Short mmCIF file of C-alpha atoms in Angstrom, two decimals:
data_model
loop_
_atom_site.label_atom_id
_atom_site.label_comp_id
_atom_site.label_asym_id
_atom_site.label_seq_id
_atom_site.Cartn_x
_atom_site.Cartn_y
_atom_site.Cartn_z
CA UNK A 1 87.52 84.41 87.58
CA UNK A 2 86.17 84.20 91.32
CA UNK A 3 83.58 81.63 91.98
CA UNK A 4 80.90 84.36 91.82
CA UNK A 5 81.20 86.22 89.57
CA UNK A 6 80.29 83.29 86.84
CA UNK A 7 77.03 83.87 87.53
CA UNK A 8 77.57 87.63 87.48
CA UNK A 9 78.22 86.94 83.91
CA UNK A 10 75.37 84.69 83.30
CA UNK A 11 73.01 87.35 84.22
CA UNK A 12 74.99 90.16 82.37
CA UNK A 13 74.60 88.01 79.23
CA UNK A 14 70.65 87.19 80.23
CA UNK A 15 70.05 90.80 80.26
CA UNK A 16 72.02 91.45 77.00
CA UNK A 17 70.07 88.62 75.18
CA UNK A 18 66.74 90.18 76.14
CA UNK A 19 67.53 93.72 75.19
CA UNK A 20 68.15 92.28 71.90
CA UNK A 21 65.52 90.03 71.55
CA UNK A 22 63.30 92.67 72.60
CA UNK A 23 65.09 95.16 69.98
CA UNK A 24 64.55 92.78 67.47
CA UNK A 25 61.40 91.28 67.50
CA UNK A 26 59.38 94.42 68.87
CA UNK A 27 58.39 93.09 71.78
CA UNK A 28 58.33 95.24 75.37
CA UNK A 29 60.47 93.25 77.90
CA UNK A 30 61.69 96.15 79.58
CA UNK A 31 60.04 95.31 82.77
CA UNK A 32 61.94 92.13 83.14
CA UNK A 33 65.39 93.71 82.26
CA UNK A 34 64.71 96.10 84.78
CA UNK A 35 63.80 93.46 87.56
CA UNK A 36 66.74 91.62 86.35
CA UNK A 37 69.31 94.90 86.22
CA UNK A 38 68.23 95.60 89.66
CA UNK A 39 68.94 91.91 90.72
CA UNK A 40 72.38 92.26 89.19
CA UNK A 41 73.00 95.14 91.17
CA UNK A 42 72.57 94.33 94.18
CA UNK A 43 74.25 90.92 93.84
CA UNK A 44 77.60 92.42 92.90
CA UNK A 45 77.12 94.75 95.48
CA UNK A 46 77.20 92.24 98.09
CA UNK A 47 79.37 89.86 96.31
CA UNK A 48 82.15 92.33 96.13
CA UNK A 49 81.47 93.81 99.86
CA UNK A 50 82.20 90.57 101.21
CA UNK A 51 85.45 89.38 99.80
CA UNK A 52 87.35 87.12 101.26
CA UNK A 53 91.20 86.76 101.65
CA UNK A 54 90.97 84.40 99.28
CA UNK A 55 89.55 86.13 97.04
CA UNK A 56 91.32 89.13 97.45
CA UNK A 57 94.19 87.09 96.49
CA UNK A 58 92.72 85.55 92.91
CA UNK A 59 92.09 89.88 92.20
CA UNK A 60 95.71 90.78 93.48
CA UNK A 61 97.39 88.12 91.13
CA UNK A 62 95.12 88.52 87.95
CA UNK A 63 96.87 88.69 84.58
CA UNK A 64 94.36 91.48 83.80
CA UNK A 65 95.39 93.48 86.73
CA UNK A 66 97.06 96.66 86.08
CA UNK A 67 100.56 96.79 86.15
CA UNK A 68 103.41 99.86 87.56
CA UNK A 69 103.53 100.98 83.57
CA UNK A 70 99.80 100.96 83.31
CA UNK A 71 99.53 103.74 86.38
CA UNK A 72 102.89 105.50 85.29
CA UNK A 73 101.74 106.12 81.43
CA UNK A 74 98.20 107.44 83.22
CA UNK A 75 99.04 109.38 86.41
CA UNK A 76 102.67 110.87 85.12
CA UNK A 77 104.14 113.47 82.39
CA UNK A 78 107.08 112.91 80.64
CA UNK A 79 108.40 109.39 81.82
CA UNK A 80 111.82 108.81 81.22
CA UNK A 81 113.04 104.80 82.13
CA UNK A 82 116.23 104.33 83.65
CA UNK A 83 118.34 101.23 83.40
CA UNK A 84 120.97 99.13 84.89
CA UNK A 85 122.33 98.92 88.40
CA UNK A 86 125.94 100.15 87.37
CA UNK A 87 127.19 96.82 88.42
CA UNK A 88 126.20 93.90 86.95
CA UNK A 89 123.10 94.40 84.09
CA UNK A 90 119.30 95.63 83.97
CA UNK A 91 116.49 93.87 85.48
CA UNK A 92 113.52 94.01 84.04
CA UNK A 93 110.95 93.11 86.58
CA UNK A 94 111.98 96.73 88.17
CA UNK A 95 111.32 99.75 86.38
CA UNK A 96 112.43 103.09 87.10
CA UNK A 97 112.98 106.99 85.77
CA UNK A 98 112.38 110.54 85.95
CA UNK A 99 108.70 111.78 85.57
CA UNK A 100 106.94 114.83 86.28
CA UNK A 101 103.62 115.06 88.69
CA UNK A 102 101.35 118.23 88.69
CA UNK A 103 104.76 119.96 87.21
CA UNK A 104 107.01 118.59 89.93
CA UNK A 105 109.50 116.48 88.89
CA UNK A 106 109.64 113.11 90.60
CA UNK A 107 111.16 109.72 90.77
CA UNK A 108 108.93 106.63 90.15
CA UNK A 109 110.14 103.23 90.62
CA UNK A 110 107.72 100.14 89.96
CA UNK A 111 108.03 96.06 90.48
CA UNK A 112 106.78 94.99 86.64
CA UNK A 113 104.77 91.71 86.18
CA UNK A 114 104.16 90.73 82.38
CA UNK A 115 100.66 90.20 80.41
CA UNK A 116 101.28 86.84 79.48
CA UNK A 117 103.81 83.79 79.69
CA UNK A 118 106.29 85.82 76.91
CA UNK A 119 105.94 88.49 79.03
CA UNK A 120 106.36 87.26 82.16
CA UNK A 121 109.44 85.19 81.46
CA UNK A 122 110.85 88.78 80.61
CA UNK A 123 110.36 90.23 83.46
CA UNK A 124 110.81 87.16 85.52
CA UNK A 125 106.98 87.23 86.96
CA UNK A 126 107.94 90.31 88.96
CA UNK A 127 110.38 88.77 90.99
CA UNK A 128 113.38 90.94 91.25
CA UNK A 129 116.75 89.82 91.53
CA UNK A 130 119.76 91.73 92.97
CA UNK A 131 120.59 94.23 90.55
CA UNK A 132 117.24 95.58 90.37
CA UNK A 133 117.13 96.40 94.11
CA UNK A 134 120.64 98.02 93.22
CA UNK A 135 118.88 99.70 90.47
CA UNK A 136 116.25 100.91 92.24
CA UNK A 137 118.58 102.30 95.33
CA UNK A 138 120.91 103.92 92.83
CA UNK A 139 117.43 106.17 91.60
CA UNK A 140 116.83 107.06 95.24
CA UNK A 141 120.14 107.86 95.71
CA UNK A 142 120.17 109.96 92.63
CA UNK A 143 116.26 111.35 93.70
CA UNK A 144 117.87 112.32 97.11
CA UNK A 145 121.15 114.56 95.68
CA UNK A 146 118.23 116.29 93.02
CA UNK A 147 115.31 116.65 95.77
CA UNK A 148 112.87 114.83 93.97
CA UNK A 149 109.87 112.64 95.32
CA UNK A 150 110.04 109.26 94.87
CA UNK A 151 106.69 106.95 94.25
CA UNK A 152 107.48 103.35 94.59
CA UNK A 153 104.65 100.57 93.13
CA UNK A 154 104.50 97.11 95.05
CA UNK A 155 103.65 94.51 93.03
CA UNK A 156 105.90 90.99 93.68
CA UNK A 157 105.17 87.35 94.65
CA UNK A 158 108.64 87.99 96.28
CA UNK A 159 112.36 88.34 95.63
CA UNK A 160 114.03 85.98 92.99
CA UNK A 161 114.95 82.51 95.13
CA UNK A 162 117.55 81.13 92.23
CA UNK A 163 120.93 80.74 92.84
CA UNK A 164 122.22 83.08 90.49
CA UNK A 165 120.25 85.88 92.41
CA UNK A 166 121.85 84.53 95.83
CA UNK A 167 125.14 84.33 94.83
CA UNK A 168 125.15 88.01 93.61
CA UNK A 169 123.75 88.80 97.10
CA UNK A 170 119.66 88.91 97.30
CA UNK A 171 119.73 89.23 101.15
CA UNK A 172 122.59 92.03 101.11
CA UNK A 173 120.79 94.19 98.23
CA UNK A 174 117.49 93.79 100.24
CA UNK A 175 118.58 94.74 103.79
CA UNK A 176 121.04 97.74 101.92
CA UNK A 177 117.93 99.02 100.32
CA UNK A 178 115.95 98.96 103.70
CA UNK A 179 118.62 100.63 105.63
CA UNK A 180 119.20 103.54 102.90
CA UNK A 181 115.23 104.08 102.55
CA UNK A 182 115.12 104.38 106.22
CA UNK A 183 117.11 108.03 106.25
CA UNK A 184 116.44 108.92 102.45
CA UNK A 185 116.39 112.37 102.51
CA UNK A 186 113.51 113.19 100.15
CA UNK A 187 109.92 112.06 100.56
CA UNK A 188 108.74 108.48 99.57
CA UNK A 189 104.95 107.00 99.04
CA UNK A 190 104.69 103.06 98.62
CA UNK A 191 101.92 101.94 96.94
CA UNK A 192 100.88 98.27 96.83
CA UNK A 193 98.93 97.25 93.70
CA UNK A 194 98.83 93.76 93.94
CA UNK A 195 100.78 91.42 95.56
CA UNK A 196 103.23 92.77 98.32
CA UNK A 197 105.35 89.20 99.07
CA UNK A 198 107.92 89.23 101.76
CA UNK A 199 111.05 91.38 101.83
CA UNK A 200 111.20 91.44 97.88
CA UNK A 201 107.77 94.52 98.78
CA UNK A 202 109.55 95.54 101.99
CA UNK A 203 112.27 96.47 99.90
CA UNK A 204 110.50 99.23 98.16
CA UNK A 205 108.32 99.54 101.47
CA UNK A 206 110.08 101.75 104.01
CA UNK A 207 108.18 105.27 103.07
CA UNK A 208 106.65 107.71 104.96
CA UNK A 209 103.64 106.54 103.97
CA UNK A 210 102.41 102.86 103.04
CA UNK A 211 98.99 102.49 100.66
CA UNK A 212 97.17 100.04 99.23
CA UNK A 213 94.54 99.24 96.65
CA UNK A 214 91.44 97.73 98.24
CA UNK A 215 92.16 94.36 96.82
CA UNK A 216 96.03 93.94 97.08
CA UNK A 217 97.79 91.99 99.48
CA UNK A 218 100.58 92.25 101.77
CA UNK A 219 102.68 90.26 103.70
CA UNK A 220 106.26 88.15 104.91
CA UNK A 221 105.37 85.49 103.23
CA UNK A 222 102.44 83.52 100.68
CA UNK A 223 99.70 81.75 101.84
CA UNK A 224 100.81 78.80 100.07
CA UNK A 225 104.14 79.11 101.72
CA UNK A 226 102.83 79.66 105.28
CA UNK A 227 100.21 76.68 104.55
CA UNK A 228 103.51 74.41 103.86
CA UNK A 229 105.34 75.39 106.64
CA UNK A 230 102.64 75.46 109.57
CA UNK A 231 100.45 72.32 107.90
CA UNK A 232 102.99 70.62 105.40
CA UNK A 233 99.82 71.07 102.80
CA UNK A 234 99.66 73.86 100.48
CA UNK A 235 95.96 73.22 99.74
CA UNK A 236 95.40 74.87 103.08
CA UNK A 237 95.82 78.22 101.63
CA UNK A 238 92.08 79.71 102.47
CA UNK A 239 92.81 79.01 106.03
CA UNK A 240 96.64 80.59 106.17
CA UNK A 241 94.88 83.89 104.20
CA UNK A 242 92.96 84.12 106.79
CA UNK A 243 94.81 84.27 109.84
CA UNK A 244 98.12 86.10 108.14
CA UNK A 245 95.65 88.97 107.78
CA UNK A 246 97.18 89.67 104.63
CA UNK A 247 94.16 92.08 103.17
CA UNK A 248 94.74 96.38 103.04
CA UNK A 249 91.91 96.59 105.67
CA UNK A 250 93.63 94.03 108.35
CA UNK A 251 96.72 95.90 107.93
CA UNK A 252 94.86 99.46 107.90
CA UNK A 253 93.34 98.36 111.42
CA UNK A 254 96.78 97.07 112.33
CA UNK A 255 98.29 100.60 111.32
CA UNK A 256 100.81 99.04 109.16
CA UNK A 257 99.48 100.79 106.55
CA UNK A 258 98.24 104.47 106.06
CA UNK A 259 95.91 104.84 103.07
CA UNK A 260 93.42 102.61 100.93
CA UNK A 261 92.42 103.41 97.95
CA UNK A 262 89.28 102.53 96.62
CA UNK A 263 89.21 100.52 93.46
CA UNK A 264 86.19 100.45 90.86
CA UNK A 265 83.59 97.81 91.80
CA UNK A 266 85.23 94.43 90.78
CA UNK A 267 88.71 95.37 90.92
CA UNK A 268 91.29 97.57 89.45
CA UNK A 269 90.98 95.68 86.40
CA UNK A 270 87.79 96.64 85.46
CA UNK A 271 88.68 100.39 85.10
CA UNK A 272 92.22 101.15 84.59
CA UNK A 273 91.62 104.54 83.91
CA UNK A 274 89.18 105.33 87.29
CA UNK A 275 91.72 103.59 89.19
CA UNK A 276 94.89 105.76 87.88
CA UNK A 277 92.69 108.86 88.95
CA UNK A 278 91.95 107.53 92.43
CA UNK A 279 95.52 107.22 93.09
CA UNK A 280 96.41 110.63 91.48
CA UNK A 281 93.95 111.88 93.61
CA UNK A 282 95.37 110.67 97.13
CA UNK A 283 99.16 111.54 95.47
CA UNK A 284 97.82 115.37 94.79
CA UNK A 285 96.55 115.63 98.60
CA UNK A 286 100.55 115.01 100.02
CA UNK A 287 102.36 118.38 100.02
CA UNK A 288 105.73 117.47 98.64
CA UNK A 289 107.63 120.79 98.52
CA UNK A 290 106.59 120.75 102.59
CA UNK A 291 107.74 117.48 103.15
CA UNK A 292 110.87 118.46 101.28
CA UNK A 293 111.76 121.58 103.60
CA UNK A 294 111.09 119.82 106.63
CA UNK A 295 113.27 116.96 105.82
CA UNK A 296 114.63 116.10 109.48
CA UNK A 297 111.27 115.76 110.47
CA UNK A 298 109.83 113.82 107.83
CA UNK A 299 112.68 111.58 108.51
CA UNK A 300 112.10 111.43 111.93
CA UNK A 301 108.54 110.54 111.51
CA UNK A 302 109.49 107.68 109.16
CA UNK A 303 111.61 106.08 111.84
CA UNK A 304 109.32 106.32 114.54
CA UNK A 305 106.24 105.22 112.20
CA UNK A 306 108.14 102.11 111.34
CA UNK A 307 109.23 101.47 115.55
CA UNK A 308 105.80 101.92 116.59
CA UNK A 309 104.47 99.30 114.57
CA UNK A 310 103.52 95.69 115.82
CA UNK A 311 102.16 95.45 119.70
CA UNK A 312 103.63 93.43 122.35
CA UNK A 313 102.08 92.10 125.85
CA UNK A 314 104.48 92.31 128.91
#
């Protein structure tokens, strides 16, 4: 819970104690609820309007936060998962099959992150190893030969650092993915939903178009990394947030990004179900079938999006 919003939920509970004191013994407090409903109001109003990378951060890695499966069960038809990397086994922390959108059929792949510790060990916190970049590729591969759209969801702390996933080739899988993405011929839309960490999101990251949700993250590296590497002190993470301009609308101004889509007041996690539509939304407003007949182009525009970004001074 951010700093804040404890005393969001003192005055929530305030309020909730006088409507039922008031309910109970008869008595007419509705003046004060209102004066204190309109107080709570327009504190989370400005509370949430000025979030800071920090914060952003604590939202992005919350174990309430929605997860890929959350927004596939809500925004798809017909999901069908699809396992294994045809080389070595499944990985869990990526999940991937054949769906259906507005009728269409289309290819959804998604970095998973557990709902608890049992969880979590499962799916290795979202940190993919090898075969689940393979895995992932391979569903591209087959969404390319079938013409189907594919919708990738970012959510990783980064790539599996062990030394099993480096001896099966983490850097290889990675850079194989990024150079097949790069002239897949059939659409793709990234979507970050919480934490996009180093190349373990750029992996699933080279799209035609790049979103993300209003409090999600992106970036080569975590704060806590960068603060250890530039300060030897990890408790310096407020001040390496803030100058990796890791927030959606630093990297929207940067045009690293396209899109960002706006999450209910408080976070994604507060309505699952509003959020799923808002991204449904913004996925119904890209003409696939267009994208899909004009394939050398759309190509084309995903190479030269991805040269023309970052500035240089001569």
């Amino acid at each position: 819970m951010l700093e804040f919003e404890k005393k969001i939920s003192e005055l929530t509970k305030k309020i909730e104690d006088l409507k039922t004191f008031s309910k109970e013994k008869e008595v007419d407090l509705s003046f004060e609820i209102n004066r204190l409903e309109k107080k709570l109001k327009e504190f989370k109003k400005k509370a949430y309007a000025n979030l800071s990378s920090v914060d952003k951060l604590t939202i992005a890695r919350m174990l309430e936060r929605p997860t890929s499966f959350d927004y596939i069960e809500r925004i798809f038809d017909s999901f069908i998962e699809l396992h294994g990397d045809r080389y070595f086994k499944d990985d869990p922390s990526i999940i991937g099959g054949i769906a259906k959108f507005n009728g269409m059929p289309v290819t959804v792949i998604g970095q998973q992150k557990g709902r608890n510790i049992k969880e979590n060990i499962k799916r290795n916190f979202g940190m993919p190893s090898p075969e689940g970049y393979r895995k992932a590729l391979r569903l591209m591969k087959q969404a390319e030969k079938f013409k189907r759209p594919v919708i990738c969801f970012v959510d990783t702390p980064g790539a599996f650092p062990g030394i099993g996933g480096e001896e099966r080739g983490q850097g290889e899988a990675i850079a194989k993915n990024l150079m097949e993405m790069s002239n897949l011929r059939t659409p793709v839309i990234s979507i970050v939903i919480g934490e996009g960490g180093s190349g373990g999101a750029l992996a699933l990251s080279v799209s035609d178009e790049i979103w993300m949700l209003e409090n999600s993250v992106y970036s080569v590296v975590s704060p806590e990394g960068c603060a250890s590497i530039l300060w030897k002190d990890a408790s310096q993470v407020k001040k390496a947030a803030d100058a990796m301009k890791i927030t959606a609308q630093d990297l929207k101004g940067y045009k690293i990004i396209d899109k960002i889509v706006k999450e209910p007041e408080g976070g994604a996690h507060k309505d699952i179900e509003q959020m799923a539509s808002n991204i449904k939304t913004e996925l119904l407003k890209i003409d696939f079938n267009k994208l899909l007949d004009n394939i050398d182009q759309t190509i084309e525009n995903r190479y030269q999006k991805f040269r023309n970004i970052g500035e240089f001074i001569e």
